Amino acid sequence: MPQSDTPLPRQPVRPFLVSVKHVIDITPALRRICFTSPLLADYPDVSGGAHIKIMMAHGEQTVPVLPTLTDKGPRWLVPEDKPLIRTFSVRAFRRNACEIDIDFALHADSGPATRFAQQAQEGDVLAISGPGGPHPMLQPARHYYMAGDLTALPAISAMIEDMPADSDGHIALLVPTSDAIQDLPVPDKVTLTWVIGNSADSDKLTVPFLQHSMENINSYFWFGGEENIVVPLRNHVRRNMEVARTAIYAVPYWRDGKDEDAYHQNRHTVMDS
Ligand SMILES: Cc1cc2nc3c(=O)[nH]c(=O)nc-3n(C[C@H](O)[C@H](O)[C@H](O)COP(=O)(O)OP(=O)(O)OC[C@H]3O[C@@H](n4cnc5c(N)ncnc54)[C@H](O)[C@@H]3O)c2cc1C
């Protein structure tokens, strides 16, 4: 991600409104929405792949209601005002242009975030939080081993842009159809494998991925996407290879059959297991 703009330190950010500037279909399955707001001039330093909450209006609302800042953090004093909240990744941030890009996987089992993306028009509004997650998302290493699905592709694409040219390793991506494949500019010694399938086919990715030889020193392991991709890879790396937790990012982004509200607590249980 271009880092030419002057970074600001990380600090708590009150959620604020951003509006759709333009929409680009990267592939039929992945839609990039560029959001803008003058407040992005003061947004904290962001690395590609940082976590971000999006907050969407519901019912009769035309714009999401912003929280009140309390001693316990942001709260909605009228519970019904609370927007629909989903977690996404920062694909790119351009401070000088006051623009932030988020890539949305357009899945058929659509929830509010997918619907927002499918219907997005210039001027549509949602709220975003400050950035979260590891900072920087791409930890310094010589060997990179990454895997994920369409929901992890935005973060992985952003991290590839930040990888030193002499890095080596392996990246595997599970995407629903062959037209979701992109030409990603990986370093020469990083191999990239695309696997076609949906979340029920996660072993088509995980089984061959684990047959690659992987170094456990000076390495960074990054796994995101549906739970059945992330958990077996994380367990192998942690238990069989005995890699330090600090060298592993393993976050189940979603679980088939559960919306994000229902999955949120499970996700933390899975991550702690
Ligand atoms: C840290 C983090 C970063 C993420 N970054 C991104 C990102 O950059 N881009 C992105 O697209 N997603 C990303 N996700 C995943 C995204 O939050 C979930 O896919 C979320 O459920 C989408 O919200 P929704 O409103 O569309 O669907 P929900 O209302 O949450 O779910 C509705 C139904 O759709 C199913 N579902 C959810 N996601 C998918 C999917 N991808 N394919 C098929 N079915 C699905 C659910 O199981 C449920 O049955 C990220 C998640 C996390 C935790």
Coordinates of N, CA, C and O in Angstrom, one line a residue, residues 129-205:
S129 N -14.9 2.6 11.9 CA -14.2 2.7 13.2 C -12.7 3.1 12.8 O -12.4 3.1 11.7
G130 N -11.9 3.3 13.8 CA -10.5 3.4 13.6 C -9.9 2.0 13.3 O -10.7 1.0 13.4
P131 N -8.7 1.9 12.8 CA -8.1 0.6 12.4 C -7.8 -0.2 13.7 O -7.5 0.3 14.7
G132 N -7.8 -1.5 13.5 CA -7.4 -2.5 14.6 C -6.6 -3.6 14.0 O -6.3 -3.6 12.8
G133 N -6.3 -4.5 14.9 CA -5.5 -5.7 14.4 C -4.0 -5.4 14.6 O -3.6 -4.3 15.0
P134 N -3.2 -6.4 14.2 CA -1.7 -6.2 14.3 C -1.2 -5.0 13.5 O -1.8 -4.7 12.5
H135 N -0.2 -4.3 14.0 CA 0.3 -3.2 13.3 C 1.8 -3.2 13.3 O 2.4 -3.1 14.4
P136 N 2.5 -3.4 12.2 CA 1.9 -3.5 10.9 C 1.3 -4.9 10.7 O 1.7 -5.9 11.4
M137 N 0.4 -5.1 9.7 CA -0.2 -6.4 9.5 C 0.8 -7.4 9.0 O 0.9 -8.6 9.4
L138 N 1.7 -7.0 8.1 CA 2.7 -7.8 7.6 C 3.9 -7.7 8.5 O 4.7 -6.7 8.5
Q139 N 4.1 -8.8 9.3 CA 5.3 -8.7 10.3 C 6.6 -9.0 9.5 O 6.6 -9.7 8.5
P140 N 7.7 -8.4 9.9 CA 8.9 -8.6 9.2 C 9.3 -10.1 9.3 O 9.3 -10.7 10.4
A141 N 9.7 -10.7 8.2 CA 10.2 -12.1 8.1 C 10.8 -12.3 6.8 O 10.7 -11.4 5.9
R142 N 11.5 -13.4 6.7 CA 12.1 -13.8 5.4 C 11.1 -14.7 4.6 O 11.0 -14.6 3.4
H143 N 10.4 -15.6 5.3 CA 9.6 -16.6 4.7 C 8.1 -16.3 5.1 O 7.8 -16.1 6.3
Y144 N 7.2 -16.2 4.1 CA 5.8 -15.9 4.3 C 5.0 -17.1 3.9 O 5.1 -17.5 2.7
Y145 N 4.1 -17.5 4.7 CA 3.2 -18.6 4.4 C 1.8 -18.1 4.7 O 1.4 -17.8 5.9
M146 N 1.0 -18.0 3.7 CA -0.4 -17.3 3.8 C -1.4 -18.2 3.1 O -1.2 -18.7 2.1
A147 N -2.6 -18.2 3.7 CA -3.7 -18.9 3.1 C -5.0 -18.2 3.5 O -5.1 -17.6 4.6
G148 N -6.0 -18.2 2.6 CA -7.3 -17.6 2.9 C -8.3 -17.8 1.8 O -8.0 -18.5 0.8
D149 N -9.4 -17.2 1.9 CA -10.5 -17.3 0.9 C -10.7 -15.9 0.4 O -9.9 -14.9 0.6
L150 N -11.8 -15.7 -0.3 CA -12.1 -14.4 -0.9 C -12.1 -13.2 0.2 O -11.8 -12.1 -0.1
T151 N -12.5 -13.6 1.4 CA -12.6 -12.5 2.4 C -11.2 -12.1 2.9 O -11.1 -11.0 3.5
A152 N -10.2 -13.0 2.7 CA -8.9 -12.7 3.1 C -8.0 -12.1 2.0 O -7.0 -11.6 2.2
L153 N -8.6 -12.3 0.8 CA -7.9 -11.8 -0.4 C -7.5 -10.3 -0.3 O -6.4 -9.9 -0.7
P154 N -8.4 -9.4 0.2 CA -8.0 -8.0 0.3 C -6.8 -7.8 1.2 O -5.9 -7.1 0.8
A155 N -6.8 -8.4 2.3 CA -5.7 -8.3 3.2 C -4.4 -8.9 2.6 O -3.3 -8.3 2.7
I156 N -4.5 -10.1 2.1 CA -3.3 -10.7 1.5 C -2.8 -9.9 0.3 O -1.6 -9.7 0.2
S157 N -3.7 -9.3 -0.5 CA -3.3 -8.5 -1.7 C -2.5 -7.3 -1.2 O -1.5 -6.9 -1.7
A158 N -3.0 -6.7 -0.1 CA -2.3 -5.5 0.4 C -1.0 -5.9 1.0 O 0.0 -5.1 0.8
M159 N -0.9 -7.0 1.7 CA 0.4 -7.4 2.3 C 1.4 -7.8 1.2 O 2.6 -7.5 1.4
I160 N 1.0 -8.4 0.1 CA 1.9 -8.7 -1.0 C 2.6 -7.4 -1.5 O 3.8 -7.4 -1.8
E161 N 1.8 -6.3 -1.5 CA 2.4 -5.1 -2.0 C 3.5 -4.6 -1.0 O 4.4 -3.8 -1.4
D162 N 3.4 -5.0 0.2 CA 4.4 -4.6 1.2 C 5.6 -5.6 1.4 O 6.5 -5.3 2.2
M163 N 5.5 -6.7 0.7 CA 6.6 -7.8 0.9 C 7.9 -7.4 0.3 O 7.9 -6.9 -0.9
P164 N 9.0 -7.5 1.0 CA 10.3 -7.3 0.4 C 10.5 -8.2 -0.9 O 10.0 -9.3 -0.9
A165 N 11.2 -7.7 -1.9 CA 11.3 -8.4 -3.2 C 12.0 -9.8 -3.0 O 11.8 -10.7 -3.8
D166 N 12.9 -9.9 -2.0 CA 13.6 -11.1 -1.8 C 12.9 -12.1 -0.9 O 13.5 -13.1 -0.4
S167 N 11.7 -11.9 -0.5 CA 10.9 -12.8 0.4 C 10.7 -14.1 -0.4 O 10.6 -14.1 -1.6
D168 N 10.6 -15.2 0.4 CA 10.1 -16.4 -0.2 C 8.9 -17.0 0.6 O 8.6 -16.4 1.6
G169 N 8.3 -18.0 0.0 CA 7.2 -18.6 0.8 C 6.1 -19.1 -0.2 O 6.4 -19.3 -1.3
H170 N 4.9 -19.2 0.4 CA 3.8 -19.8 -0.4 C 2.5 -19.2 0.1 O 2.3 -18.9 1.3
I171 N 1.7 -18.9 -0.9 CA 0.3 -18.3 -0.7 C -0.7 -19.2 -1.4 O -0.5 -19.5 -2.6
A172 N -1.8 -19.5 -0.7 CA -2.8 -20.3 -1.3 C -4.2 -19.6 -1.1 O -4.4 -19.2 0.1
L173 N -5.0 -19.5 -2.1 CA -6.2 -18.8 -2.0 C -7.4 -19.7 -2.6 O -7.3 -20.2 -3.7
L174 N -8.5 -19.8 -1.8 CA -9.6 -20.5 -2.2 C -10.7 -19.5 -2.7 O -11.1 -18.6 -1.9
V175 N -11.0 -19.6 -4.0 CA -12.0 -18.7 -4.5 C -13.1 -19.5 -5.2 O -12.9 -20.6 -5.7
P176 N -14.4 -18.9 -5.3 CA -15.5 -19.7 -5.7 C -15.5 -20.1 -7.2 O -16.0 -21.2 -7.5
T177 N -14.9 -19.3 -8.0 CA -15.0 -19.6 -9.5 C -13.6 -19.1 -10.1 O -13.0 -18.2 -9.5
S178 N -13.3 -19.6 -11.3 CA -12.1 -19.2 -11.9 C -12.0 -17.7 -12.3 O -10.9 -17.2 -12.4
D179 N -13.2 -17.1 -12.5 CA -13.1 -15.7 -12.8 C -12.8 -14.8 -11.6 O -12.7 -13.6 -11.7
A180 N -12.6 -15.4 -10.4 CA -12.2 -14.6 -9.2 C -10.7 -14.6 -9.1 O -10.2 -13.9 -8.2
I181 N -10.0 -15.3 -10.0 CA -8.5 -15.3 -9.9 C -8.0 -13.9 -10.4 O -8.5 -13.4 -11.4
Q182 N -7.0 -13.4 -9.7 CA -6.4 -12.2 -10.1 C -4.9 -12.4 -10.3 O -4.3 -13.3 -9.8
D183 N -4.3 -11.4 -11.1 CA -2.9 -11.4 -11.3 C -2.2 -10.7 -10.2 O -2.1 -9.4 -10.3
L184 N -1.8 -11.4 -9.1 CA -1.2 -10.6 -8.0 C 0.4 -10.6 -8.2 O 1.0 -11.6 -8.5
P185 N 1.0 -9.5 -7.9 CA 2.4 -9.3 -8.1 C 3.2 -9.9 -7.0 O 3.9 -9.1 -6.3
V186 N 3.3 -11.2 -6.8 CA 4.1 -11.8 -5.7 C 5.6 -11.7 -6.0 O 6.0 -11.7 -7.2
P187 N 6.4 -11.6 -5.0 CA 7.8 -11.7 -5.2 C 8.2 -13.0 -5.9 O 7.5 -14.0 -5.8
D188 N 9.3 -13.0 -6.6 CA 9.7 -14.1 -7.5 C 9.8 -15.4 -6.8 O 9.4 -16.5 -7.3
K189 N 10.2 -15.4 -5.5 CA 10.4 -16.7 -4.8 C 9.2 -17.1 -3.9 O 9.3 -18.0 -3.1
V190 N 8.1 -16.3 -4.1 CA 6.8 -16.7 -3.4 C 5.9 -17.4 -4.5 O 5.7 -16.8 -5.5
T191 N 5.5 -18.6 -4.2 CA 4.6 -19.3 -5.1 C 3.1 -19.0 -4.7 O 2.8 -18.8 -3.5
L192 N 2.3 -18.8 -5.7 CA 0.9 -18.5 -5.4 C 0.0 -19.6 -6.1 O 0.1 -19.8 -7.3
T193 N -0.9 -20.2 -5.3 CA -1.8 -21.2 -5.8 C -3.2 -20.8 -5.6 O -3.6 -20.3 -4.5
W194 N -4.0 -20.9 -6.7 CA -5.4 -20.6 -6.6 C -6.2 -22.0 -6.6 O -5.8 -22.9 -7.4
V195 N -7.1 -22.1 -5.7 CA -7.9 -23.3 -5.6 C -9.4 -22.9 -5.8 O -9.8 -21.9 -5.2
I196 N -10.1 -23.6 -6.6 CA -11.5 -23.2 -6.9 C -12.4 -24.1 -6.0 O -12.3 -25.3 -6.0
G197 N -13.3 -23.4 -5.3 CA -14.2 -24.1 -4.4 C -14.8 -23.2 -3.4 O -14.5 -22.0 -3.3
N198 N -15.8 -23.7 -2.7 CA -16.4 -22.9 -1.6 C -16.0 -23.4 -0.3 O -15.1 -24.2 -0.2
S199 N -16.6 -22.9 0.8 CA -16.1 -23.2 2.1 C -16.2 -24.7 2.4 O -15.4 -25.2 3.2
A200 N -17.1 -25.5 1.7 CA -17.1 -26.9 2.0 C -15.9 -27.6 1.4 O -15.7 -28.8 1.7
D201 N -15.2 -26.9 0.5 CA -14.0 -27.5 -0.1 C -12.7 -27.1 0.5 O -11.6 -27.1 -0.1
S202 N -12.7 -26.7 1.8 CA -11.5 -26.0 2.3 C -10.3 -27.0 2.4 O -9.2 -26.6 2.3
D203 N -10.6 -28.4 2.4 CA -9.5 -29.3 2.5 C -8.8 -29.4 1.1 O -7.6 -29.8 1.1
K204 N -9.4 -28.9 0.1 CA -8.7 -28.8 -1.2 C -7.6 -27.8 -1.1 O -6.6 -27.8 -1.9
L205 N -7.7 -26.8 -0.2 CA -6.6 -25.9 0.0 C -5.7 -26.4 1.1 O -4.5 -26.3 1.0

